[in-house]
Short mmCIF file of C-alpha atoms and ligand atoms in Angstrom, two decimals:
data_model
loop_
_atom_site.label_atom_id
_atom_site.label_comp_id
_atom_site.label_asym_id
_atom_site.label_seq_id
_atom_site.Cartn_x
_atom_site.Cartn_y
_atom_site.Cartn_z
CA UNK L 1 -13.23 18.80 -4.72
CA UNK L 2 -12.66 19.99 -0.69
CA UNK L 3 -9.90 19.72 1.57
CA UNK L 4 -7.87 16.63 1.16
CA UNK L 5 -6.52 14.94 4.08
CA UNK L 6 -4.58 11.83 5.18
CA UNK L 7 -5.40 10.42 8.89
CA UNK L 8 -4.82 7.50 10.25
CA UNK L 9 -7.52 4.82 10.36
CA UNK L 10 -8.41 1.42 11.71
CA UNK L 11 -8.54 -1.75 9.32
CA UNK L 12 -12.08 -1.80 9.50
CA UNK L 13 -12.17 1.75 7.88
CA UNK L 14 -10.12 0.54 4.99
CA UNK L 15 -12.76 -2.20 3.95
CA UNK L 16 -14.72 -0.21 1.97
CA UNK L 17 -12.10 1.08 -0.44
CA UNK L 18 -10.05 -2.11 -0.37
CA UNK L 19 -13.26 -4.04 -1.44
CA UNK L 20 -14.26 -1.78 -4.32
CA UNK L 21 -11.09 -1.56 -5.85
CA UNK L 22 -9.30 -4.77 -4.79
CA UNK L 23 -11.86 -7.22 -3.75
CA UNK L 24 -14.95 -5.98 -6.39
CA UNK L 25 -17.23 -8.88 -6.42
CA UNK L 26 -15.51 -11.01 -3.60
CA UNK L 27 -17.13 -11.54 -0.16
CA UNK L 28 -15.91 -8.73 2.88
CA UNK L 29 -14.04 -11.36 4.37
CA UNK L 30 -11.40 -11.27 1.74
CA UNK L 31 -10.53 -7.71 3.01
CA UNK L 32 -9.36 -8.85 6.08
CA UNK L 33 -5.34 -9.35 5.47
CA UNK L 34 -3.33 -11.27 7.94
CA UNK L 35 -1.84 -9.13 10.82
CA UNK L 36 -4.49 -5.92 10.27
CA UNK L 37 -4.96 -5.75 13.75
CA UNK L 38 -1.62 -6.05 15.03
CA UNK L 39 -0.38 -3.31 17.08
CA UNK L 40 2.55 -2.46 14.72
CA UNK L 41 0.72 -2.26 11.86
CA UNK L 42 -0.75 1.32 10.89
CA UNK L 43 -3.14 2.17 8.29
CA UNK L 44 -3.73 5.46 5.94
CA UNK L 45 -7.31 7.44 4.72
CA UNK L 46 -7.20 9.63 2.22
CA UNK L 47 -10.08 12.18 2.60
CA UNK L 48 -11.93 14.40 0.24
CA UNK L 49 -13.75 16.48 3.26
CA UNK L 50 -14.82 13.28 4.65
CA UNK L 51 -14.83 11.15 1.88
CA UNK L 52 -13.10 8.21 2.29
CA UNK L 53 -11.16 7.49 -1.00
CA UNK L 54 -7.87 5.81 -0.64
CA UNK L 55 -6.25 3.67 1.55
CA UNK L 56 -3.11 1.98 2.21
CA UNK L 57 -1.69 0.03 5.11
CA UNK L 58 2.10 -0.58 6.48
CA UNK L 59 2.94 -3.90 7.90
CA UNK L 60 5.91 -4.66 10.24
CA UNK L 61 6.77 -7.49 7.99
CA UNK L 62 10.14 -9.20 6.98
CA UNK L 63 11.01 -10.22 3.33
CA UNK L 64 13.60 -13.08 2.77
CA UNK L 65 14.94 -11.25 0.21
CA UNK L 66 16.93 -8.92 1.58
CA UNK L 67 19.10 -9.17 5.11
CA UNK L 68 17.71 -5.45 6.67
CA UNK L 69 16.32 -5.86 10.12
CA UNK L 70 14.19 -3.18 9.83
CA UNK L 71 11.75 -3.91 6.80
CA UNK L 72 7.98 -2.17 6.16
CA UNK L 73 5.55 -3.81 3.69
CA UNK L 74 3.05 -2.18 2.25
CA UNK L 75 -0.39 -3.25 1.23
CA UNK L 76 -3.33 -2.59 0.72
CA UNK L 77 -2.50 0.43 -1.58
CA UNK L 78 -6.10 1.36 -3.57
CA UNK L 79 -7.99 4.84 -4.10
CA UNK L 80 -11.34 4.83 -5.61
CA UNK L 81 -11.60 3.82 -9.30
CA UNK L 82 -13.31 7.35 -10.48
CA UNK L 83 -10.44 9.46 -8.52
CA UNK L 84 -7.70 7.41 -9.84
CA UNK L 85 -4.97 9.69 -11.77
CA UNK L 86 -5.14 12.53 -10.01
CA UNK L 87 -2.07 12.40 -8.26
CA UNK L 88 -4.24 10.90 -4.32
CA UNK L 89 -1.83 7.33 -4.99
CA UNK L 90 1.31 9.57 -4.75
CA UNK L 91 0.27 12.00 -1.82
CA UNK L 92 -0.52 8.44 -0.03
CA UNK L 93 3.00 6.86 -1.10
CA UNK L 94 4.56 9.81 0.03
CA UNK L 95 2.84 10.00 3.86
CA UNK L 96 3.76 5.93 3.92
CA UNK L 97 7.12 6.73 2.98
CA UNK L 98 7.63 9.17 5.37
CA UNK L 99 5.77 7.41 7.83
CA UNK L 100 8.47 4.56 7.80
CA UNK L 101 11.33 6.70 7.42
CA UNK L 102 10.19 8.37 10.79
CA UNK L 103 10.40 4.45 11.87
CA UNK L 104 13.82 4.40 10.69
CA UNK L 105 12.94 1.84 7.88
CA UNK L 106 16.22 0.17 5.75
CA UNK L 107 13.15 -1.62 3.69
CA UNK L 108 9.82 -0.74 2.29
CA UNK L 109 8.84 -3.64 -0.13
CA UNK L 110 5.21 -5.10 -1.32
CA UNK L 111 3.98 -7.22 -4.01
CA UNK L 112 2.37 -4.93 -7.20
CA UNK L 113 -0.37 -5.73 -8.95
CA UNK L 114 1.84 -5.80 -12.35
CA UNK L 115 -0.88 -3.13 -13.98
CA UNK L 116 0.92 -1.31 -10.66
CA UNK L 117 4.52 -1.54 -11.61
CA UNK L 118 4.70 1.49 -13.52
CA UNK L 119 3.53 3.63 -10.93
CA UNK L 120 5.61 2.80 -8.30
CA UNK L 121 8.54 2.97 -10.68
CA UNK L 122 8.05 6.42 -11.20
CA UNK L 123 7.87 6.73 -7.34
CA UNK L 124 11.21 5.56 -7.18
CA UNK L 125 10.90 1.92 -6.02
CA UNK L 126 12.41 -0.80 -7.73
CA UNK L 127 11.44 -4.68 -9.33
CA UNK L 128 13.11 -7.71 -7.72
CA UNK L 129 13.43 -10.77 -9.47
CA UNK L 130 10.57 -12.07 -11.96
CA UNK L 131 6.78 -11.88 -11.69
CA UNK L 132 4.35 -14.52 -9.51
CA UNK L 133 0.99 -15.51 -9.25
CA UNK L 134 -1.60 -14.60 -6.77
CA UNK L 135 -4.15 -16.83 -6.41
CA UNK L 136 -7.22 -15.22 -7.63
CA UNK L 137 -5.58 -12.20 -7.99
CA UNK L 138 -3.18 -12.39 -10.68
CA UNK L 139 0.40 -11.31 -11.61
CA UNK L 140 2.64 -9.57 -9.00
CA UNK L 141 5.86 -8.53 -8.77
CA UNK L 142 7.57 -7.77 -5.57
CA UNK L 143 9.35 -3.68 -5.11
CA UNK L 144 11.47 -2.37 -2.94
CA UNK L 145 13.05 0.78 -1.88
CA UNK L 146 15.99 1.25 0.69
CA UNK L 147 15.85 4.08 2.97
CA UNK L 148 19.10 5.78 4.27
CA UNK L 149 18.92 5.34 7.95
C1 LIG E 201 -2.25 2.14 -8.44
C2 LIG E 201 -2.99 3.28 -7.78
C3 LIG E 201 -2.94 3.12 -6.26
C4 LIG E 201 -2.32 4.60 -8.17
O1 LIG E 201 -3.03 5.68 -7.58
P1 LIG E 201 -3.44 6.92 -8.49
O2 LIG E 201 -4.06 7.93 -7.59
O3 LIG E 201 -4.27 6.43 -9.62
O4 LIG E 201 -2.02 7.38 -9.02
P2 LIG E 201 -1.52 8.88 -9.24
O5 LIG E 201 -2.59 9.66 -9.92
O6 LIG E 201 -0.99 9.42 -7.95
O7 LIG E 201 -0.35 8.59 -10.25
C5 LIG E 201 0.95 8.96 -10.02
C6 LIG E 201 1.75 8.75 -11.28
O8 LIG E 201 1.72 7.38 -11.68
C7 LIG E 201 1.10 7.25 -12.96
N1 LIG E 201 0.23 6.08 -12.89
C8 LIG E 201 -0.80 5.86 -12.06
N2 LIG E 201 -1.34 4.65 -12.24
C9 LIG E 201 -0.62 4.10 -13.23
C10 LIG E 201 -0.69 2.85 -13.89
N3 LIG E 201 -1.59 1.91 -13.55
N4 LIG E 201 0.21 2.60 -14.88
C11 LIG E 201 1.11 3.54 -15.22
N5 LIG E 201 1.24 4.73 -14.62
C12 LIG E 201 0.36 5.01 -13.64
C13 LIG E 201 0.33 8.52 -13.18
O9 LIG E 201 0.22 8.81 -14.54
C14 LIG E 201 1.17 9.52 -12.45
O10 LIG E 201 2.30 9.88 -13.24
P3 LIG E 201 2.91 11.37 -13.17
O11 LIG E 201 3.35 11.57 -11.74
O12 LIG E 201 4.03 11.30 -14.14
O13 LIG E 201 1.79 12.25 -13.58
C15 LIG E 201 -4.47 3.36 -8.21
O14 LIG E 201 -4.54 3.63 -9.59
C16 LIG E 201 -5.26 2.10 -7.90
O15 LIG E 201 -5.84 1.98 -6.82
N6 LIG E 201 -5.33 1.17 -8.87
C17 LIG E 201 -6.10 -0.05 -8.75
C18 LIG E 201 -5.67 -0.92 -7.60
C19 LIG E 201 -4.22 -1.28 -7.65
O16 LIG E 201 -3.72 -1.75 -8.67
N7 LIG E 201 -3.55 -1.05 -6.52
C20 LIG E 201 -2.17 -1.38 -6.37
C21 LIG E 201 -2.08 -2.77 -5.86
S1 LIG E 201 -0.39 -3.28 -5.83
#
């Protein structure tokens, strides 16, 4: 293992990693999510030396669920099926976290995979309401945590 890093990166960099672990089987196009390109979204490499091998993106998105102005979601949140446990979906969370706490966030929620829920949970963030289907994707539940402003 080398140096690991976490840069910033364009959508198009994410594609890989998002299609291997999110999309496996499904045509590129479905990596492409809705407002990638916008100019306040921001998306996060992690890098073994220059290894590419997880991602996650922030979206300056609004959830009906809660009245905050300022709310994050996050999506997109994958690393690489054979470095998965090793602690890289934590050092991630933790950059996106403070990324949006630099953008004085009230709101970071997202919809989790529900084989997801566990991790997060021990991250700190919290279920609301019941689960949901995805289309095509399966069970979700949406998580949230507040941030002190
Ligand atoms: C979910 C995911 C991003 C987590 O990243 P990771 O690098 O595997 O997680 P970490 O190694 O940093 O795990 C951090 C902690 O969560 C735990 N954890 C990780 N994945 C877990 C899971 N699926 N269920 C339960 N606990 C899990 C780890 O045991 C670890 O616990 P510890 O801090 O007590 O040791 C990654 O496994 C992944 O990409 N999974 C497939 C795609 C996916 O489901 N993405 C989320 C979409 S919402």
């Amino acid at each position: 293992m080398g140096e690991i890093k976490i840069k910033k990166i364009t959508y198009l960099d994410t594609f890989p990693v998002r299609s291997a672990v999110l999309r496996q089987g499904k045509p590129i196009e479905t990596c492409f999510f809705l407002g990638d390109d916008a100019n306040d979204t921001t998306h996060f490499g992690l890098f073994d030396e220059n290894n590419l091998i997880g991602v996650a993106s922030v979206f300056k998105v609004k959830n009906e669920n809660f009245d905050e102005k300022n709310q994050f979601q996050l999506r997109g949140m994958a690393v690489l099926n054979e470095y998965q446990g090793l602690g890289y979906g934590n050092l991630i969370l933790d950059e996106v976290c403070k990324f949006v706490d630099a953008q004085k966030a009230e709101v970071l929620w997202f919809n989790a995979r529900e084989n997801a829920v566990k991790f997060y949970q021990n991250f700190g963030f919290s279920v609301l309401g019941n689960s949901f289907e995805i289309p095509e994707i399966g069970t979700h539940f949406a998580m949230f945590k507040y941030f002190v402003v």
